[in-house]
Coordinates of C-alpha atoms in Angstrom, one line a residue:
Chain A
M1 CA 309.7 154.1 230.1
K2 CA 309.2 151.8 227.1
I3 CA 309.1 148.8 229.5
F4 CA 306.4 150.5 231.5
F5 CA 304.2 150.6 228.5
R6 CA 305.1 147.0 227.7
Y7 CA 303.8 146.0 231.1
A8 CA 300.7 148.1 230.6
K9 CA 300.1 146.4 227.3
M10 CA 300.4 142.9 228.9
W11 CA 297.8 143.8 231.6
L12 CA 295.4 145.2 229.1
K13 CA 295.7 142.0 227.1
S14 CA 295.3 139.9 230.3
Q15 CA 292.2 141.9 231.4
M16 CA 290.6 141.7 228.0
V17 CA 290.6 137.9 228.3
Y18 CA 287.6 138.3 230.5
K19 CA 285.7 141.0 228.5
T20 CA 282.3 140.7 230.1
S21 CA 283.8 141.0 233.6
F22 CA 285.9 143.9 232.4
I23 CA 283.0 145.8 231.1
L24 CA 280.8 145.2 234.1
L25 CA 283.6 146.3 236.5
C26 CA 284.1 149.5 234.4
I27 CA 280.3 150.2 234.7
G28 CA 280.5 149.6 238.4
Q29 CA 283.5 151.9 238.8
F30 CA 281.5 154.6 236.9
F31 CA 278.3 154.4 239.0
V32 CA 279.5 153.9 242.6
P33 CA 281.3 157.4 242.9
F34 CA 278.6 158.8 240.5
F35 CA 275.9 158.1 243.1
V36 CA 278.0 159.9 245.7
F37 CA 278.0 162.8 243.4
V38 CA 274.2 162.7 243.0
G39 CA 274.1 162.9 246.8
L40 CA 276.3 166.0 246.6
Y41 CA 273.9 167.5 244.1
L42 CA 270.9 166.9 246.2
M43 CA 272.7 168.4 249.2
F44 CA 273.5 171.6 247.3
D45 CA 269.8 171.7 246.2
L46 CA 269.0 172.1 249.9
F47 CA 271.8 174.4 251.1
D48 CA 272.9 176.4 248.0
S49 CA 276.5 176.6 249.1
L50 CA 279.1 174.9 251.3
S51 CA 281.2 177.4 253.3
G52 CA 280.9 179.8 250.4
W53 CA 281.7 177.3 247.7
S54 CA 279.1 176.8 245.0
F55 CA 277.9 173.5 243.6
N56 CA 279.8 174.0 240.3
E57 CA 283.1 174.9 242.1
V58 CA 282.9 171.8 244.2
A59 CA 282.0 169.7 241.1
L60 CA 285.1 171.0 239.3
L61 CA 287.3 169.9 242.2
Y62 CA 285.5 166.6 242.6
G63 CA 286.0 165.8 239.0
V64 CA 289.7 166.6 239.1
I65 CA 290.3 164.5 242.2
H66 CA 288.4 161.6 240.8
M67 CA 290.4 161.7 237.6
A68 CA 293.6 161.7 239.5
F69 CA 292.5 159.0 241.8
S70 CA 291.4 156.8 239.0
I71 CA 294.7 157.2 237.1
S72 CA 296.8 156.5 240.1
E73 CA 294.6 153.5 241.0
C74 CA 295.0 152.2 237.4
V75 CA 298.7 152.7 237.3
V76 CA 299.9 152.3 240.9
R77 CA 297.6 149.3 241.7
G78 CA 300.7 147.1 242.0
F79 CA 301.8 149.0 245.1
D80 CA 298.2 148.9 246.5
S81 CA 298.2 145.1 246.4
F82 CA 301.9 144.8 247.2
S83 CA 301.5 143.2 250.7
G84 CA 300.4 139.9 249.0
M85 CA 303.6 139.9 247.0
V86 CA 305.8 140.0 250.1
R87 CA 303.7 137.3 251.8
T88 CA 303.9 134.9 248.9
G89 CA 307.5 135.6 248.3
D90 CA 306.9 136.7 244.7
F91 CA 308.9 139.8 245.5
D92 CA 312.0 137.6 245.3
R93 CA 311.3 137.2 241.7
L94 CA 311.5 140.9 241.1
L95 CA 314.9 141.1 242.8
V96 CA 316.4 138.7 240.2
R97 CA 315.4 140.9 237.3
P98 CA 317.7 143.7 235.9
L99 CA 315.2 146.5 236.6
P100 CA 314.6 148.8 239.5
T101 CA 312.1 147.2 241.9
A102 CA 309.7 150.2 242.0
L103 CA 309.3 149.9 238.3
Q104 CA 308.6 146.2 238.5
V105 CA 306.0 146.6 241.2
L106 CA 304.4 149.3 239.1
G107 CA 304.3 146.8 236.3
S108 CA 303.0 144.0 238.6
K109 CA 299.4 145.2 238.2
F110 CA 297.4 147.6 236.2
E111 CA 293.7 148.1 236.9
F112 CA 292.2 149.3 233.6
T113 CA 288.6 149.0 234.9
R114 CA 289.3 152.4 236.6
I115 CA 288.5 153.9 233.2
G116 CA 284.9 153.9 234.4
R117 CA 285.8 156.1 237.3
L118 CA 288.0 158.3 235.1
L119 CA 285.1 158.9 232.7
Q120 CA 282.8 159.7 235.6
G121 CA 285.4 162.3 236.8
I122 CA 285.6 163.9 233.4
I123 CA 281.8 164.2 233.1
I124 CA 281.5 165.8 236.6
F125 CA 284.4 168.1 235.8
V126 CA 282.6 169.2 232.6
I127 CA 279.4 169.8 234.6
G128 CA 281.5 171.9 237.0
I129 CA 283.2 174.2 234.5
G130 CA 279.9 174.5 232.6
G131 CA 278.4 176.5 235.4
I132 CA 281.4 178.6 236.4
D133 CA 282.0 182.0 235.0
V134 CA 285.8 181.8 234.4
E135 CA 287.8 183.3 231.6
W136 CA 289.8 180.2 230.4
T137 CA 293.3 181.4 229.6
L138 CA 295.9 179.0 228.4
L139 CA 297.5 179.2 231.9
K140 CA 294.3 178.3 233.6
M141 CA 293.8 175.3 231.4
S142 CA 297.3 174.2 232.2
T143 CA 296.6 174.6 235.9
V144 CA 293.7 172.1 235.6
A145 CA 296.1 169.6 233.9
F146 CA 298.7 170.4 236.7
M147 CA 296.1 169.6 239.3
V148 CA 295.4 166.2 237.8
I149 CA 299.1 165.4 237.5
G150 CA 300.0 166.7 241.0
A151 CA 297.1 164.9 242.6
T152 CA 298.0 161.6 240.7
F153 CA 301.6 161.8 242.0
I154 CA 300.5 162.5 245.7
M155 CA 298.1 159.6 245.7
S156 CA 300.7 157.3 244.0
G157 CA 303.2 158.4 246.6
L158 CA 300.8 157.5 249.5
F159 CA 300.3 154.0 247.8
I160 CA 304.0 153.6 247.7
I161 CA 304.5 154.6 251.3
F162 CA 301.9 152.2 252.6
A163 CA 303.2 149.4 250.3
T164 CA 306.6 149.9 251.9
F165 CA 305.2 149.2 255.4
S166 CA 304.5 145.6 254.2
F167 CA 308.2 144.9 254.5
W168 CA 307.8 145.2 258.3
T169 CA 304.3 143.9 258.8
I170 CA 303.3 141.2 256.5
E171 CA 299.6 141.9 256.8
G172 CA 298.3 144.7 254.6
L173 CA 297.6 147.8 256.5
E174 CA 293.9 148.7 256.5
I175 CA 294.9 151.9 258.2
A176 CA 296.4 152.9 254.9
N177 CA 292.9 153.4 253.5
I178 CA 292.4 156.3 255.9
F179 CA 294.9 158.2 253.9
T180 CA 294.2 157.0 250.4
D181 CA 290.5 156.5 250.2
G182 CA 290.0 159.0 253.1
G183 CA 292.3 161.5 251.4
R184 CA 290.3 161.2 248.2
E185 CA 287.0 161.7 250.2
M186 CA 288.3 164.7 251.9
T187 CA 290.1 166.4 249.0
Q188 CA 287.1 166.2 246.7
Y189 CA 285.8 169.1 248.7
P190 CA 287.7 172.3 249.1
L191 CA 289.9 171.6 252.2
L192 CA 289.0 175.1 253.7
I193 CA 285.7 173.6 254.8
Y194 CA 287.4 171.5 257.4
A195 CA 288.9 172.3 260.8
K196 CA 292.3 174.0 260.9
P197 CA 294.4 170.9 262.0
I198 CA 293.0 168.9 259.2
Q199 CA 293.7 171.6 256.7
K200 CA 297.3 171.9 258.0
F201 CA 297.8 168.1 257.9
F202 CA 296.6 167.9 254.3
T203 CA 298.7 170.8 253.2
F204 CA 302.0 170.4 254.9
I205 CA 302.3 166.6 255.6
V206 CA 300.4 165.1 252.8
P207 CA 300.4 168.0 250.4
F208 CA 296.8 167.7 249.0
G209 CA 296.4 171.4 249.5
V210 CA 298.6 172.2 246.5
V211 CA 296.2 170.4 244.2
N212 CA 293.0 171.5 246.1
Y213 CA 292.0 174.9 247.4
I214 CA 295.1 176.8 246.3
P215 CA 294.8 176.2 242.6
L216 CA 291.0 176.2 242.8
M217 CA 291.1 179.8 244.2
Y218 CA 293.6 180.7 241.5
L219 CA 291.2 179.4 238.8
L220 CA 288.3 181.4 240.4
D221 CA 290.5 184.6 240.8
R222 CA 290.0 184.6 244.6
G223 CA 292.5 186.1 247.0
P224 CA 294.9 185.5 248.4
Y225 CA 295.8 182.9 245.8
D226 CA 295.1 185.0 242.5
H227 CA 298.7 185.6 241.6
P228 CA 299.7 183.6 238.4
V229 CA 302.6 181.9 240.3
Y230 CA 299.8 179.7 242.0
A231 CA 299.1 178.3 238.6
F232 CA 302.1 176.2 239.0
I233 CA 301.6 175.2 242.6
P234 CA 300.0 171.9 241.8
L235 CA 303.2 170.6 240.2
M236 CA 304.7 170.6 243.7
G237 CA 302.6 167.5 244.3
V238 CA 304.9 165.7 241.9
L239 CA 307.7 166.2 244.4
F240 CA 305.9 164.1 246.9
I241 CA 307.0 161.0 244.9
V242 CA 310.6 161.7 245.9
P243 CA 310.4 160.9 249.6
S244 CA 308.0 158.1 248.9
L245 CA 310.5 156.4 246.6
L246 CA 313.4 157.1 249.1
F247 CA 311.3 155.4 251.8
W248 CA 310.6 152.5 249.3
N249 CA 314.3 151.9 248.7
F250 CA 314.9 151.9 252.4
G251 CA 312.2 149.3 252.8
V252 CA 313.8 147.1 250.1
K253 CA 317.1 147.3 251.8
H254 CA 315.5 146.2 255.1
Y255 CA 313.9 143.3 253.3
K256 CA 317.1 142.2 251.7
S257 CA 318.8 142.0 255.1
T258 CA 316.0 140.2 256.9
G259 CA 314.0 138.2 254.5
S260 CA 310.4 137.6 255.1
Chain B
M1 CA 333.2 131.4 238.9
I2 CA 331.4 131.1 242.2
E3 CA 333.4 131.8 245.3
I4 CA 331.8 131.7 248.7
E5 CA 333.8 132.2 251.8
N6 CA 332.7 132.0 255.4
L7 CA 329.2 133.0 254.6
S8 CA 326.9 133.4 257.7
K9 CA 323.3 134.5 257.9
A10 CA 321.1 134.9 261.0
F11 CA 317.5 135.8 261.1
Q12 CA 315.6 137.4 264.0
V13 CA 312.3 135.6 264.4
A14 CA 309.6 136.8 266.7
K15 CA 308.8 134.2 269.3
R16 CA 305.1 133.3 269.6
K17 CA 303.8 134.0 273.0
K18 CA 300.7 132.8 274.8
G19 CA 298.1 135.2 273.7
A20 CA 297.9 137.1 270.4
F21 CA 297.0 140.2 272.5
V22 CA 300.1 140.0 274.6
S23 CA 302.3 139.6 271.6
L24 CA 301.0 142.8 270.2
F25 CA 302.7 144.7 272.9
S26 CA 305.9 142.8 273.8
R27 CA 307.9 140.7 271.5
E28 CA 310.8 138.4 272.2
Y29 CA 313.1 137.6 269.4
E30 CA 314.9 134.5 268.7
T31 CA 318.0 134.3 266.5
I32 CA 318.1 131.6 264.0
H33 CA 321.4 130.8 262.4
A34 CA 320.4 129.9 258.9
L35 CA 324.0 129.6 257.6
K36 CA 327.1 129.1 259.6
D37 CA 330.5 129.7 258.0
I38 CA 329.7 128.1 254.6
S39 CA 332.5 128.1 252.0
F40 CA 332.8 126.5 248.6
K41 CA 333.9 127.2 245.1
M42 CA 332.5 126.2 241.7
E43 CA 334.0 126.1 238.3
P44 CA 332.4 127.0 235.0
G45 CA 330.3 124.2 233.5
E46 CA 329.8 122.3 236.8
I47 CA 326.5 120.9 237.9
V48 CA 326.3 120.9 241.6
G49 CA 323.5 119.3 243.6
Y50 CA 322.9 121.3 246.8
I51 CA 321.1 119.0 249.2
G52 CA 319.9 119.0 252.8
P53 CA 316.7 118.5 254.7
N54 CA 314.0 121.1 254.9
G55 CA 315.2 124.2 256.8
A56 CA 318.9 123.3 256.3
G57 CA 319.6 126.7 254.6
K58 CA 319.5 125.7 251.0
S59 CA 317.1 128.4 249.9
T60 CA 319.0 131.0 252.0
T61 CA 322.2 130.2 250.1
I62 CA 320.5 130.4 246.8
K63 CA 318.9 133.7 247.8
I64 CA 322.2 135.1 248.8
M65 CA 323.8 133.9 245.6
S66 CA 321.0 135.4 243.5
G67 CA 321.2 138.8 245.3
I68 CA 317.9 138.6 247.1
L69 CA 319.4 138.5 250.6
V70 CA 322.4 140.1 252.2
P71 CA 324.4 137.9 254.4
N72 CA 325.7 139.0 257.9
T73 CA 329.3 138.1 257.2
G74 CA 331.4 136.4 254.6
K75 CA 332.3 136.8 251.0
C76 CA 330.3 135.8 247.9
E77 CA 331.6 136.6 244.5
I78 CA 330.0 135.4 241.3
L79 CA 331.9 136.1 238.1
G80 CA 333.7 138.7 240.1
I81 CA 330.6 140.5 241.3
T82 CA 329.2 140.6 244.8
P83 CA 325.5 140.0 244.2
W84 CA 324.0 142.3 246.8
K85 CA 326.3 145.2 245.9
S86 CA 325.6 145.3 242.2
R87 CA 322.2 143.5 241.9
I88 CA 321.3 144.7 238.5
E89 CA 324.6 143.9 236.9
H90 CA 324.7 140.5 238.6
V91 CA 321.2 139.3 237.7
R92 CA 322.0 139.5 234.0
N93 CA 324.4 136.7 234.5
I94 CA 322.0 134.3 236.3
G95 CA 318.8 132.5 235.7
V96 CA 316.6 131.4 238.6
V97 CA 313.8 128.9 238.7
F98 CA 311.8 128.7 241.9
G99 CA 310.0 125.4 241.4
Q100 CA 307.0 126.4 243.4
R101 CA 306.5 129.8 242.0
T102 CA 305.6 131.0 238.5
Q103 CA 307.1 133.8 236.6
L104 CA 304.8 133.5 233.7
W105 CA 301.8 135.7 233.1
W106 CA 298.8 133.6 233.9
D107 CA 296.2 134.7 231.4
V108 CA 298.2 135.4 228.2
P109 CA 300.0 133.0 225.8
V110 CA 303.4 131.9 226.9
I111 CA 305.1 133.7 224.0
D112 CA 303.9 137.0 225.5
S113 CA 305.8 136.3 228.7
F114 CA 308.9 135.6 226.7
N115 CA 308.6 138.8 224.7
L116 CA 308.3 140.8 227.9
L117 CA 311.4 139.2 229.2
R118 CA 313.1 140.1 226.0
D119 CA 312.3 143.7 226.8
I120 CA 313.2 143.5 230.5
Y121 CA 316.7 142.1 229.6
K122 CA 316.9 144.4 226.6
L123 CA 317.9 141.5 224.3
S124 CA 318.6 142.1 220.7
E125 CA 316.1 140.6 218.3
V126 CA 318.8 138.3 216.8
D127 CA 320.0 136.9 220.1
Y128 CA 316.5 136.5 221.3
R129 CA 315.4 134.6 218.3
R130 CA 318.5 132.3 218.4
T131 CA 318.0 131.5 222.1
L132 CA 314.3 131.1 221.8
D133 CA 314.6 128.7 218.8
Q134 CA 317.1 126.6 220.8
L135 CA 314.8 126.5 223.9
V136 CA 311.7 125.7 221.8
T137 CA 313.5 122.8 220.1
Y138 CA 315.1 121.3 223.2
L139 CA 312.1 121.7 225.5
D140 CA 309.6 120.9 222.8
L141 CA 307.6 124.1 223.3
A142 CA 306.4 124.7 219.7
L143 CA 302.9 123.7 220.5
L144 CA 302.7 125.5 223.9
L145 CA 303.8 129.0 222.8
N146 CA 300.4 130.2 221.9
T147 CA 298.6 128.6 224.8
P148 CA 297.6 130.7 227.8
V149 CA 299.7 129.7 230.8
R150 CA 296.6 128.8 232.9
Q151 CA 295.7 126.0 230.4
L152 CA 299.1 124.3 230.7
S153 CA 299.7 121.2 232.8
L154 CA 302.3 121.4 235.6
G155 CA 304.9 119.6 233.5
Q156 CA 304.4 121.8 230.5
R157 CA 304.5 124.9 232.7
M158 CA 307.8 123.9 234.3
R159 CA 309.3 123.5 230.9
C160 CA 308.2 127.0 230.0
E161 CA 309.5 128.3 233.4
I162 CA 312.9 126.9 232.7
A163 CA 312.9 128.4 229.2
A164 CA 311.9 131.8 230.7
A165 CA 314.9 131.6 233.1
L166 CA 317.3 131.0 230.3
I167 CA 316.0 133.4 227.7
H168 CA 318.7 135.9 228.4
S169 CA 321.4 133.2 228.1
P170 CA 322.7 133.4 231.7
K171 CA 326.0 131.8 232.6
I172 CA 324.7 130.4 235.8
L173 CA 321.3 128.7 236.4
F174 CA 319.9 128.3 239.9
L175 CA 317.2 125.6 240.1
D176 CA 315.3 125.4 243.3
E177 CA 313.4 122.1 243.3
P178 CA 312.7 122.1 239.5
T179 CA 311.1 118.7 239.4
I180 CA 308.7 119.1 242.4
G181 CA 305.3 117.6 241.6
L182 CA 306.2 116.5 238.1
D183 CA 305.2 113.2 236.6
A184 CA 308.0 110.7 235.5
V185 CA 308.0 111.8 231.9
S186 CA 308.3 115.5 232.7
K187 CA 311.0 114.8 235.2
I188 CA 313.1 113.0 232.7
A189 CA 312.5 115.7 230.1
V190 CA 313.7 118.4 232.5
R191 CA 316.7 116.4 233.5
N192 CA 317.7 115.7 229.9
F193 CA 317.3 119.4 229.1
I194 CA 319.5 120.5 232.0
K195 CA 322.2 118.0 230.9
K196 CA 322.0 119.3 227.3
I197 CA 322.2 122.9 228.1
N198 CA 325.0 122.4 230.5
A199 CA 327.1 120.4 227.9
E200 CA 326.3 122.7 224.9
N201 CA 326.1 126.1 226.4
Q202 CA 328.5 125.6 229.3
V203 CA 325.8 126.8 231.7
T204 CA 326.9 126.2 235.4
V205 CA 324.0 124.7 237.3
V206 CA 323.2 124.8 241.0
L207 CA 320.4 122.5 241.8
T208 CA 318.5 122.0 245.1
T209 CA 316.2 119.0 245.3
H210 CA 314.7 116.4 247.5
D211 CA 314.5 114.0 244.6
M212 CA 317.7 111.9 244.7
N213 CA 317.1 110.7 241.2
D214 CA 317.7 114.2 240.1
I215 CA 321.0 114.2 241.8
E216 CA 322.0 110.8 240.4
A217 CA 321.0 111.8 236.9
L218 CA 322.6 115.2 236.9
A219 CA 325.0 116.2 239.6
G220 CA 328.7 115.2 239.4
R221 CA 329.2 116.9 242.7
I222 CA 327.1 117.3 245.7
I223 CA 327.2 119.7 248.6
L224 CA 325.3 118.6 251.7
I225 CA 324.3 121.1 254.3
G226 CA 322.4 120.6 257.5
K227 CA 321.5 123.1 260.2
G228 CA 323.3 125.8 258.3
E229 CA 326.6 124.0 258.1
K230 CA 328.4 122.3 255.2
L231 CA 328.7 118.6 255.9
Y232 CA 329.9 117.1 252.7
D233 CA 331.3 118.4 249.5
G234 CA 332.5 116.0 246.9
D235 CA 331.5 113.7 244.1
L236 CA 328.6 111.3 244.3
A237 CA 330.7 108.1 243.6
N238 CA 332.9 109.0 246.6
L239 CA 329.9 109.4 248.8
R240 CA 328.7 106.0 247.7
G241 CA 332.1 104.4 248.3
N242 CA 332.3 105.9 251.8
F243 CA 328.8 105.5 253.0
I244 CA 327.6 102.2 251.5
S245 CA 327.8 99.8 254.3
H246 CA 325.2 97.3 253.1
K247 CA 324.0 95.6 250.0
R248 CA 320.8 93.9 249.5
V249 CA 320.5 90.4 248.1
T250 CA 317.1 89.0 246.9
V251 CA 316.9 85.2 246.3
D252 CA 314.2 83.1 244.8
F253 CA 314.4 79.4 245.6
V254 CA 312.5 76.2 245.4
E255 CA 310.2 76.1 248.4
N256 CA 312.0 75.2 251.6
T257 CA 310.8 76.0 255.1
A258 CA 314.1 75.7 256.9
P259 CA 315.2 79.1 258.2
L260 CA 318.0 81.0 256.6
D261 CA 321.1 81.5 258.7
I262 CA 324.0 83.2 256.9
F263 CA 326.9 84.9 258.7
G264 CA 326.8 88.8 258.5
C265 CA 323.3 88.9 257.0
E266 CA 320.0 90.3 258.4
V267 CA 316.9 88.7 256.9
L268 CA 314.6 91.7 256.0
H269 CA 311.9 89.6 254.5
A270 CA 311.3 85.8 254.1
S271 CA 308.5 83.8 252.6
G272 CA 308.2 80.3 251.3
E273 CA 310.2 80.8 248.1
R274 CA 311.8 84.3 248.4
A275 CA 314.1 86.1 250.9
V276 CA 315.6 89.5 251.1
L277 CA 318.9 89.7 252.9
L278 CA 320.8 92.8 254.0
V279 CA 324.5 92.0 253.8
D280 CA 326.7 93.9 256.2
L281 CA 329.9 94.6 254.2
V282 CA 332.0 95.1 257.3
K283 CA 331.4 91.5 258.4
T284 CA 331.3 89.7 255.1
N285 CA 331.1 90.1 251.4
V286 CA 328.6 89.4 248.6
P287 CA 330.4 86.4 247.0
S288 CA 330.6 84.5 250.2
V289 CA 327.0 85.1 251.0
I290 CA 326.0 83.8 247.6
H291 CA 328.2 80.8 248.1
E292 CA 326.6 80.1 251.4
L293 CA 323.1 80.5 249.9
T294 CA 323.7 78.0 247.1
N295 CA 324.9 75.5 249.7
Q296 CA 321.8 75.9 251.7
K297 CA 319.0 76.1 249.1
S298 CA 318.3 75.3 245.5
I299 CA 318.4 78.7 244.0
I300 CA 316.2 79.8 241.1
D301 CA 317.3 83.4 240.8
I302 CA 319.4 85.9 242.6
S303 CA 319.8 89.7 242.4
V304 CA 322.1 92.1 244.2
D305 CA 321.3 95.8 244.7
S306 CA 323.1 98.7 246.1
Q307 CA 321.5 100.8 248.8
P308 CA 319.4 103.4 247.1
I309 CA 320.9 106.9 247.3
E310 CA 317.9 108.0 249.4
E311 CA 318.9 105.6 252.1
I312 CA 322.4 106.8 252.0
I313 CA 321.2 110.3 252.5
V314 CA 319.0 109.3 255.3
N315 CA 322.0 107.6 257.0
L316 CA 324.0 110.7 256.4
Y317 CA 321.4 112.9 258.0
R318 CA 321.3 110.5 260.9
E319 CA 325.0 110.4 261.3
Y320 CA 325.3 114.2 261.3
Q321 CA 322.2 114.4 263.6
I322 CA 320.3 116.8 261.3

């Protein structure tokens, strides 16, 4: 864990070398998704609600998902850009170091400019809760934190899974973006607004559901998810990292027996 | 210290077919035998030059020895550990320099990279300081430590790379083309350092290179491989003795246009007052050639050279058809 923060510190220092570029990228990261949100606001201005969800409810979820996505993009960026590492052979370097490979790939890149997006997520989240009439118990506040944590782990797991594919195909898989960027785009709305197969896919295969409509309905005291046990459901998202890392280790084994 | 027995490694490589479109759907694989039945042993404190033409299997061997690749068959034990079975335990004992790849952090001062390595290898502050001081002195890094890596010249960077590979005091150092692209001064600095660290810290060094001057300056022993097979394993002097078949004699003489004709010699180059002769040591010897020369011409100066090691290696490659 200590070494993880050492890596983070190195990257912060590296990125601070180019301060102007850093600040501009942060601002960009803030505004790009923010304009999408402005679009959302205008849409609600016309239609009032989306399959029964109000603007503030959607904003709450939107904020949470963007917080999670920005954290995972900042921290797990190394996996996102991993295909280049296999192609150039830099992965060999990691194999001669006495640390687990996943930890080293994690340390191979941090993208601190995502702070802009994180800030944007927080602001929209605050706008969201500002307009909702919810009695904030300690458990409900924890649920929000669990949602951010769970969603971060699910997205990180996706990044790891798609990074692992680069052991077989050297080219980065553009298709991966369907699940990562696409997953983000979908889950920023309550999944119940989509067709049944999509709901099922994002609940049972990629478990975004546990950080999406289930805890959201718990927060809003809506059935059938109003039982306190659903407060902890988002933490199941953390478990998604386990199969992701197992798949990663399988990929590393394959690499070691074939080379690149 | 290093024991390698009957090591073999084959790769499956997808064959390129006519169209990119066709190859999307059907692929044929070709098996490339990168290593065939390689065996050798190394003792602590040895410097071994591992040479061979491009694609001979040098890098594959280094990768297996450093735990990056798993061989198909064979045994490899380094300090009693099989690299690919206990990777993390094994890599603490070795340092690796890939000449064409950097392990330093590009935008931050060199010392930051070293400090990160200290944490990766969990070195104690005392050990780290001691090793770092030694490396800084020997490699003359004092002025470079606070410079960002991107501002270093290639030679300066290579010195830092080597230091980075030794910061955890490994017992074995693998150097994959450590002098590639360096200028003469840097090359000599790197060679001297390798000699020093080998003599003082008893670091065993395995060196791959295409620069035969590296081999001449450093390696007591060479292992030659070609097409995945071990062709020669022994000391350099022996190789010289066995494979030198010619010597080169250069003579300067007072201008004389009569052609040179000396038994057992081939005239490589001849002008009015200078000639270069290649003496075939099977047919004749150097003293009798010189005797003959002094009889034919009035000599001003004469010099005798051995075949450069490069030519010997070229002949070896030719002989083994690699």
